[in-house]
CSV table of C-alpha atoms in Angstrom, one decimal:
chain,number,residue,atom,x,y,z
F,1145,UNK,CA,-49.9,45.1,36.1
F,1146,UNK,CA,-53.2,47.1,36.1
F,1147,UNK,CA,-55.9,46.2,38.7
F,1148,UNK,CA,-58.4,45.2,35.9
F,1149,UNK,CA,-56.0,42.7,34.5
F,1150,UNK,CA,-55.9,40.8,37.8
F,1151,UNK,CA,-59.7,40.5,38.1
F,1152,UNK,CA,-60.0,37.3,36.1
F,1153,UNK,CA,-57.0,35.6,37.6
F,1154,UNK,CA,-57.1,32.8,40.2
F,1155,UNK,CA,-55.4,33.4,43.6
F,1156,UNK,CA,-52.5,31.0,42.8
F,1157,UNK,CA,-52.0,32.8,39.4
F,1158,UNK,CA,-51.9,36.2,41.2
F,1159,UNK,CA,-49.4,34.9,43.7
F,1160,UNK,CA,-47.1,33.5,41.0
F,1161,UNK,CA,-47.3,36.8,39.0
F,1162,UNK,CA,-46.4,38.7,42.2
F,1163,UNK,CA,-43.4,36.3,42.9
F,1164,UNK,CA,-42.3,36.6,39.3
F,1165,UNK,CA,-42.4,40.4,39.6
F,1166,UNK,CA,-40.3,40.3,42.8
F,1167,UNK,CA,-37.8,38.1,41.1
F,1168,UNK,CA,-37.5,40.6,38.2
F,1169,UNK,CA,-37.1,43.6,40.4
F,1170,UNK,CA,-34.4,42.0,42.5
F,1171,UNK,CA,-32.5,40.7,39.5
F,1172,UNK,CA,-32.9,44.0,37.6
F,1173,UNK,CA,-31.5,46.0,40.5
F,1174,UNK,CA,-28.3,44.0,40.6
F,1175,UNK,CA,-27.9,43.4,36.9
F,1176,UNK,CA,-28.3,47.1,36.2
F,1177,UNK,CA,-25.4,47.9,38.5
F,1178,UNK,CA,-23.3,45.3,36.7
F,1179,UNK,CA,-24.3,46.6,33.3
F,1180,UNK,CA,-23.3,50.1,34.3
F,1181,UNK,CA,-19.9,48.8,35.4
F,1182,UNK,CA,-19.5,47.0,32.1
F,1183,UNK,CA,-20.5,50.1,30.2
F,1184,UNK,CA,-18.0,52.1,32.1
F,1185,UNK,CA,-15.3,49.7,31.0
F,1186,UNK,CA,-16.4,49.9,27.4
F,1187,UNK,CA,-16.4,53.7,27.5
F,1188,UNK,CA,-12.9,53.7,29.0
F,1189,UNK,CA,-11.6,51.6,26.1
F,1190,UNK,CA,-13.4,53.9,23.6
F,1191,UNK,CA,-12.0,57.0,25.2
F,1192,UNK,CA,-8.5,55.6,25.3
F,1193,UNK,CA,-8.5,54.5,21.7
F,1194,UNK,CA,-10.0,57.9,20.6
F,1195,UNK,CA,-7.3,59.8,22.4
F,1196,UNK,CA,-4.4,57.7,21.2
F,1197,UNK,CA,-5.8,57.6,17.7
F,1198,UNK,CA,-4.8,61.2,17.1
F,1199,UNK,CA,-1.2,60.2,17.1
F,1200,UNK,CA,-1.5,57.0,15.0
F,1201,UNK,CA,-0.7,56.3,11.3
F,1202,UNK,CA,-3.7,55.8,9.0
F,1203,UNK,CA,-3.4,52.1,9.2
F,1204,UNK,CA,-3.3,52.2,13.0
F,1205,UNK,CA,-6.2,54.6,13.1
F,1206,UNK,CA,-8.3,52.2,11.1
F,1207,UNK,CA,-7.6,49.4,13.5
F,1208,UNK,CA,-8.6,51.7,16.4
F,1209,UNK,CA,-11.8,52.6,14.6
F,1210,UNK,CA,-12.7,48.9,14.2
F,1211,UNK,CA,-12.0,48.4,17.9
F,1212,UNK,CA,-14.2,51.4,18.9
F,1213,UNK,CA,-17.0,50.1,16.7
F,1214,UNK,CA,-16.8,46.7,18.3
F,1215,UNK,CA,-17.0,48.3,21.8
F,1216,UNK,CA,-20.0,50.4,20.8
F,1217,UNK,CA,-21.7,47.3,19.5
F,1218,UNK,CA,-21.1,45.4,22.8
F,1219,UNK,CA,-22.3,48.4,24.8
F,1220,UNK,CA,-25.5,48.6,22.7
F,1221,UNK,CA,-26.1,44.8,23.3
F,1222,UNK,CA,-25.8,45.3,27.0
F,1223,UNK,CA,-28.4,48.0,27.0
F,1224,UNK,CA,-30.8,46.0,24.8
F,1225,UNK,CA,-30.5,43.0,27.2
F,1226,UNK,CA,-31.3,45.2,30.2
F,1227,UNK,CA,-34.3,46.8,28.4
F,1228,UNK,CA,-35.5,43.4,27.4
F,1229,UNK,CA,-35.5,42.3,31.1
F,1230,UNK,CA,-37.3,45.5,32.1
F,1231,UNK,CA,-40.1,44.9,29.6
F,1232,UNK,CA,-40.7,41.1,29.3
F,1233,UNK,CA,-43.3,39.4,27.2
F,1234,UNK,CA,-45.3,37.9,30.0
F,1235,UNK,CA,-47.1,34.8,28.8
F,1236,UNK,CA,-48.1,33.4,32.2
F,1237,UNK,CA,-48.3,29.7,33.0
F,1238,UNK,CA,-47.9,27.2,30.2
F,1239,UNK,CA,-46.0,24.0,29.4
F,1240,UNK,CA,-42.4,25.3,28.8
F,1241,UNK,CA,-39.4,23.5,27.3
F,1242,UNK,CA,-36.8,23.8,30.1
F,1243,UNK,CA,-34.1,22.8,27.6
F,1244,UNK,CA,-34.9,25.7,25.4
F,1245,UNK,CA,-35.2,28.2,28.4
F,1246,UNK,CA,-31.8,27.2,29.7
F,1247,UNK,CA,-30.2,27.3,26.3
F,1248,UNK,CA,-31.6,30.9,25.9
F,1249,UNK,CA,-30.3,31.9,29.3
F,1250,UNK,CA,-26.8,30.8,28.5
F,1251,UNK,CA,-26.8,32.6,25.2
F,1252,UNK,CA,-28.3,35.7,26.5
F,1253,UNK,CA,-26.2,36.2,29.7
F,1254,UNK,CA,-23.0,34.5,28.7
F,1255,UNK,CA,-21.8,37.9,27.3
F,1256,UNK,CA,-22.9,39.8,30.4
F,1257,UNK,CA,-20.7,37.7,32.8
F,1258,UNK,CA,-17.0,38.6,33.2
F,1259,UNK,CA,-14.8,36.8,30.7
F,1260,UNK,CA,-13.1,35.1,33.7
F,1261,UNK,CA,-16.3,33.0,34.2
F,1262,UNK,CA,-17.0,30.2,31.7
F,1263,UNK,CA,-20.8,29.7,31.4
F,1264,UNK,CA,-21.8,26.5,29.7
F,1265,UNK,CA,-24.9,24.2,29.4
F,1266,UNK,CA,-25.4,20.5,29.6
F,1267,UNK,CA,-28.6,19.8,27.8
F,1268,UNK,CA,-30.5,16.6,26.9
F,1269,UNK,CA,-31.1,15.6,23.3
F,1270,UNK,CA,-34.9,16.0,23.6
F,1271,UNK,CA,-37.2,18.7,25.1
F,1272,UNK,CA,-38.1,18.6,28.8
F,1273,UNK,CA,-41.5,20.0,29.6
F,1274,UNK,CA,-42.9,21.6,32.8
F,1275,UNK,CA,-45.9,23.8,33.5
F,1276,UNK,CA,-44.7,27.1,34.8
F,1277,UNK,CA,-44.3,30.8,34.0
F,1278,UNK,CA,-41.4,30.8,31.6
F,1279,UNK,CA,-40.4,34.4,32.2
F,1280,UNK,CA,-40.5,33.8,35.9
F,1281,UNK,CA,-38.2,30.8,35.5
F,1282,UNK,CA,-35.8,33.0,33.4
F,1283,UNK,CA,-35.6,35.5,36.3
F,1284,UNK,CA,-35.1,32.7,38.8
F,1285,UNK,CA,-32.1,31.4,36.8
F,1286,UNK,CA,-30.8,35.0,36.5
F,1287,UNK,CA,-30.9,35.4,40.2
F,1288,UNK,CA,-29.0,32.2,40.6
F,1289,UNK,CA,-26.5,33.3,38.0
F,1290,UNK,CA,-25.9,36.6,39.7
F,1291,UNK,CA,-25.5,34.8,43.0
F,1292,UNK,CA,-22.8,32.5,41.4
F,1293,UNK,CA,-21.0,35.5,40.0
F,1294,UNK,CA,-20.6,36.9,43.5
F,1295,UNK,CA,-19.2,33.6,44.6
F,1296,UNK,CA,-16.5,33.7,41.8
F,1297,UNK,CA,-14.9,37.2,42.0
F,1298,UNK,CA,-11.7,35.9,40.4
F,1299,UNK,CA,-13.4,33.7,37.8
F,1300,UNK,CA,-14.4,30.1,37.5
F,1301,UNK,CA,-16.9,27.8,35.8
F,1302,UNK,CA,-20.7,28.0,35.8
F,1303,UNK,CA,-22.8,25.1,34.4
F,1304,UNK,CA,-26.5,25.0,33.7
F,1305,UNK,CA,-27.8,21.4,33.5
F,1306,UNK,CA,-31.2,20.0,32.5
F,1307,UNK,CA,-32.2,16.4,33.0
F,1308,UNK,CA,-35.2,14.2,33.7
F,1309,UNK,CA,-35.2,12.0,36.8
F,1310,UNK,CA,-38.2,9.7,37.0
F,1311,UNK,CA,-41.2,12.0,36.7
F,1312,UNK,CA,-39.3,15.2,37.6
F,1313,UNK,CA,-37.7,17.8,35.3
F,1314,UNK,CA,-34.5,19.0,37.0
F,1315,UNK,CA,-32.5,22.1,36.4
F,1316,UNK,CA,-29.1,22.5,38.1
F,1317,UNK,CA,-27.0,25.6,38.4
F,1318,UNK,CA,-23.4,24.6,39.4
F,1319,UNK,CA,-20.5,26.9,40.2
F,1320,UNK,CA,-16.9,26.5,41.3
F,1321,UNK,CA,-17.0,29.4,43.7
F,1322,UNK,CA,-16.3,30.0,47.3
F,1323,UNK,CA,-19.2,27.8,48.5
F,1324,UNK,CA,-21.5,28.3,51.5
F,1325,UNK,CA,-20.5,27.6,55.1
F,1326,UNK,CA,-22.3,24.6,56.5
F,1327,UNK,CA,-23.6,26.5,59.5
F,1328,UNK,CA,-25.7,28.8,57.2
F,1329,UNK,CA,-26.4,26.7,54.2
F,1330,UNK,CA,-29.9,25.8,55.5
F,1331,UNK,CA,-30.8,29.5,55.8
F,1332,UNK,CA,-29.9,30.8,52.3
F,1333,UNK,CA,-33.6,30.7,51.1
F,1334,UNK,CA,-34.8,32.6,54.2
F,1335,UNK,CA,-36.1,36.1,53.4
F,1336,UNK,CA,-33.5,38.9,54.2
F,1337,UNK,CA,-30.8,36.4,55.0
F,1338,UNK,CA,-27.6,37.2,53.1
F,1339,UNK,CA,-23.9,36.4,53.4
F,1340,UNK,CA,-22.9,39.4,51.4
F,1341,UNK,CA,-21.5,42.6,53.0
F,1342,UNK,CA,-23.9,45.3,54.1
F,1343,UNK,CA,-25.2,47.2,51.2
F,1344,UNK,CA,-24.4,44.5,48.6
F,1345,UNK,CA,-27.4,42.2,49.0
F,1346,UNK,CA,-31.0,42.3,50.0
F,1347,UNK,CA,-31.4,38.7,51.0
F,1348,UNK,CA,-34.5,38.5,48.8
F,1349,UNK,CA,-33.2,36.9,45.6
F,1350,UNK,CA,-33.0,33.3,46.8
F,1351,UNK,CA,-36.1,33.6,48.8
F,1352,UNK,CA,-38.0,34.8,45.7
F,1353,UNK,CA,-36.5,31.9,43.7
F,1354,UNK,CA,-37.9,29.4,46.3
F,1355,UNK,CA,-41.3,31.1,46.2
F,1356,UNK,CA,-41.4,31.0,42.4
F,1357,UNK,CA,-40.4,27.3,42.3
F,1358,UNK,CA,-42.9,26.3,44.9
F,1359,UNK,CA,-45.7,28.3,43.1
F,1360,UNK,CA,-45.1,26.0,40.1
F,1361,UNK,CA,-45.4,22.9,42.4
F,1362,UNK,CA,-41.6,22.4,42.4
F,1363,UNK,CA,-38.9,22.2,44.9
F,1364,UNK,CA,-35.5,23.9,45.2
F,1365,UNK,CA,-32.4,22.8,47.2
F,1366,UNK,CA,-28.7,23.6,47.4
F,1367,UNK,CA,-25.6,21.5,48.0
F,1368,UNK,CA,-22.5,23.4,49.0
F,1369,UNK,CA,-19.3,23.3,51.0
F,1370,UNK,CA,-16.9,26.1,51.7
F,1371,UNK,CA,-14.2,26.3,49.0
F,1372,UNK,CA,-16.0,23.6,46.8
F,1373,UNK,CA,-18.6,25.6,45.0
F,1374,UNK,CA,-22.4,25.3,45.1
F,1375,UNK,CA,-25.1,23.4,43.2
F,1376,UNK,CA,-28.7,24.8,43.2
F,1377,UNK,CA,-31.3,22.3,42.0
F,1378,UNK,CA,-34.8,23.2,40.8
F,1379,UNK,CA,-37.2,20.3,40.3
F,1380,UNK,CA,-40.7,20.4,38.7
F,1381,UNK,CA,-43.2,17.8,37.7
F,1382,UNK,CA,-42.7,16.7,34.1
F,1383,UNK,CA,-45.4,17.7,31.7
F,1384,UNK,CA,-45.8,16.6,28.0
F,1385,UNK,CA,-45.0,19.3,25.5
F,1386,UNK,CA,-47.6,19.9,22.8
F,1387,UNK,CA,-45.9,20.0,19.4
């Protein structure tokens, strides 16, 4: 963001833009490491098929070429997803359809998660509107998604749910992971607090999520027990969508 572009913005808008940028940086840092790991796996498959292909029959070679092409395609998709996150189309605050945002998040990142994690959405039949920075919300959900992935190292289920409760638009991210010990559950949104081993977490992701949600006049909470998974709940004032 260049200084001149901030000149006409209100202080709340500047703060929300700063929070959204912090969310993006924290999410990108972790996602980039995961993408590199996934790319390494793809390259190992490609290298193995290329080496073994030299000894194959013509028919077997063709099957290996098809497999290599598929791996290259998946690798290219991972790179495109990472580049898309690094250079978002920032639209600022507007009335966003939370149902559409969550649907896009599941479609975009379902292929980035390990296959051992089943990522699904429970969406209402009608749009659900809220006034916020849509790109910032996507990064907030990405941070929650990455947090859930850490909680399910051997696999599990991740569910993104959208509903309207009275005059609130509610998004839930529910996982079946390790859960959060009760003695620290009230601290997970504190800056620099993390339950991850040293060097594996900054303690800023969930703090940035809370700041983003609050900048959009929303609230965020978590329900969790050790061994029983976690549910993060983001709640915003409902706003009518302009068709």
